[in-house]
């Protein structure tokens, strides 16, 4: 671990939660949109949130 304080872990936890929710919402929007271009953009946005989630999760020693 990177010597993170309790406050650091709390902030990272909140950010991880936000990234996870944003990813899930973007995926739902991608499935419900009828415009193919918009649905594709929502999938791209979901992937970006998932990538940030993974990068942040690795900071706290996660292997997800």
Coordinates of N, CA and C in Angstrom, one line a residue:
X1 N 0.8 -1.2 0.0 CA 0.0 0.0 0.0 C 0.9 1.2 0.0
X2 N 0.3 2.4 -0.4 CA 1.1 3.6 -0.6 C 1.1 4.5 0.6
X3 N 1.0 4.0 1.8 CA 0.9 4.9 3.0 C -0.2 5.9 2.9
X4 N -1.3 5.5 2.5 CA -2.5 6.3 2.5 C -3.1 6.5 3.9
X5 N -3.5 7.7 4.1 CA -4.1 8.0 5.4 C -5.6 7.6 5.4
X6 N -6.2 7.6 6.5 CA -7.6 7.3 6.6 C -8.4 8.3 5.8
X7 N -8.1 9.5 5.8 CA -8.8 10.5 5.0 C -8.6 10.3 3.5
X8 N -7.4 9.9 3.1 CA -7.1 9.5 1.7 C -8.0 8.4 1.3
X9 N -8.1 7.4 2.1 CA -8.9 6.2 1.8 C -10.4 6.6 1.7
X10 N -10.8 7.5 2.6 CA -12.2 7.9 2.6 C -12.6 8.6 1.3
X11 N -11.7 9.5 0.9 CA -11.9 10.3 -0.3 C -11.9 9.3 -1.5
X12 N -10.9 8.4 -1.6 CA -10.8 7.5 -2.7 C -12.1 6.6 -2.7
X13 N -12.6 6.2 -1.6 CA -13.8 5.4 -1.5 C -15.0 6.2 -2.1
X14 N -15.1 7.5 -1.8 CA -16.2 8.3 -2.3 C -16.1 8.4 -3.8
X15 N -14.8 8.7 -4.3 CA -14.6 8.8 -5.8 C -14.9 7.5 -6.5
X16 N -14.5 6.4 -5.9 CA -14.8 5.1 -6.5 C -16.3 4.8 -6.6
X17 N -17.0 5.2 -5.6 CA -18.5 5.1 -5.6 C -19.0 5.9 -6.8
X18 N -18.6 7.1 -6.9 CA -19.1 8.0 -8.0 C -18.7 7.5 -9.3
X19 N -17.5 6.9 -9.5 CA -17.2 6.4 -10.8 C -18.0 5.1 -11.1
X20 N -18.2 4.3 -10.1 CA -19.0 3.1 -10.3 C -20.5 3.5 -10.7
X21 N -21.1 4.4 -10.1 CA -22.4 4.8 -10.4 C -22.5 5.5 -11.8
X22 N -21.5 6.3 -12.1 CA -21.5 7.0 -13.4 C -21.4 5.9 -14.5
X23 N -20.6 4.9 -14.3 CA -20.4 3.8 -15.3 C -21.7 3.1 -15.5
X24 N -22.3 2.7 -14.4 CA -23.6 2.0 -14.5 C -24.7 2.8 -15.2
X25 N -24.8 4.1 -14.9 CA -25.8 4.9 -15.5 C -25.5 5.1 -17.0
X26 N -24.2 5.2 -17.4 CA -23.9 5.4 -18.8 C -24.3 4.1 -19.5
X27 N -24.0 3.0 -18.9 CA -24.4 1.7 -19.6 C -25.9 1.5 -19.7
X28 N -26.6 2.0 -18.7 CA -28.1 1.9 -18.8 C -28.6 2.8 -20.0
X29 N -28.0 4.0 -20.0 CA -28.4 5.0 -21.1 C -28.0 4.4 -22.4
X30 N -26.9 3.7 -22.5 CA -26.4 3.2 -23.8 C -27.4 2.1 -24.3
X31 N -28.0 1.3 -23.3 CA -28.9 0.3 -23.7 C -30.3 0.8 -24.1
X32 N -30.6 2.0 -23.5 CA -32.0 2.5 -23.7 C -32.1 3.5 -24.9
X33 N -31.0 4.1 -25.3 CA -31.0 5.1 -26.3 C -31.3 4.4 -27.7
X34 N -32.1 5.0 -28.5 CA -32.4 4.5 -29.8 C -31.5 5.1 -30.9
X35 N -30.9 6.2 -30.6 CA -29.9 6.8 -31.5 C -28.6 6.0 -31.4
X36 N -28.1 5.4 -32.4 CA -26.9 4.6 -32.4 C -25.7 5.4 -32.0
X37 N -25.6 6.6 -32.5 CA -24.4 7.4 -32.3 C -24.4 7.8 -30.8
X38 N -25.5 8.1 -30.2 CA -25.5 8.5 -28.8 C -25.3 7.3 -27.9
X39 N -25.9 6.1 -28.3 CA -25.6 4.9 -27.5 C -24.1 4.5 -27.5
X40 N -23.5 4.7 -28.7 CA -22.1 4.4 -28.8 C -21.3 5.4 -27.9
X41 N -21.7 6.6 -27.9 CA -21.0 7.6 -27.1 C -21.1 7.3 -25.6
X42 N -22.3 6.8 -25.2 CA -22.5 6.4 -23.8 C -21.7 5.2 -23.4
X43 N -21.5 4.3 -24.3 CA -20.7 3.1 -24.1 C -19.2 3.6 -23.9
X44 N -18.8 4.6 -24.7 CA -17.4 5.1 -24.6 C -17.3 5.8 -23.2
X45 N -18.3 6.5 -22.8 CA -18.2 7.2 -21.5 C -18.2 6.2 -20.4
X46 N -19.0 5.1 -20.5 CA -19.0 4.1 -19.5 C -17.6 3.4 -19.4
X47 N -17.0 3.2 -20.5 CA -15.7 2.5 -20.5 C -14.6 3.5 -19.8
X48 N -14.8 4.8 -20.1 CA -13.8 5.7 -19.5 C -14.0 5.7 -17.9
X49 N -15.3 5.7 -17.5 CA -15.5 5.6 -16.0 C -14.9 4.3 -15.4
X50 N -15.1 3.2 -16.1 CA -14.6 1.9 -15.7 C -13.1 1.9 -15.6
X51 N -12.5 2.5 -16.6 CA -11.0 2.6 -16.6 C -10.5 3.5 -15.4
X52 N -11.2 4.6 -15.1 CA -10.8 5.4 -14.0 C -11.0 4.6 -12.7
X53 N -12.1 3.9 -12.6 CA -12.4 3.1 -11.4 C -11.3 2.1 -11.2
X54 N -10.9 1.4 -12.2 CA -9.8 0.4 -12.1 C -8.5 1.1 -11.6
X55 N -8.2 2.2 -12.2 CA -6.9 2.9 -11.9 C -6.9 3.3 -10.4
X56 N -8.0 3.9 -10.0 CA -8.1 4.3 -8.6 C -8.1 3.2 -7.6
X57 N -8.8 2.1 -8.0 CA -8.9 0.9 -7.2 C -7.5 0.3 -6.9
X58 N -6.7 0.4 -8.0 CA -5.3 -0.1 -7.8 C -4.5 0.7 -6.8
X59 N -4.8 1.9 -6.6 CA -4.1 2.7 -5.7 C -4.3 2.2 -4.2
X60 N -5.4 1.6 -4.0 CA -5.6 1.0 -2.6 C -5.3 -0.4 -2.5
X61 N -4.6 -1.0 -3.5 CA -4.1 -2.3 -3.5 C -5.1 -3.3 -4.1
X62 N -6.2 -2.8 -4.7 CA -7.2 -3.7 -5.3 C -6.7 -4.4 -6.6
X63 N -7.2 -5.6 -6.9 CA -6.8 -6.3 -8.0 C -7.9 -6.4 -9.1
X64 N -9.0 -5.6 -8.9 CA -10.2 -5.8 -9.8 C -9.9 -5.4 -11.2

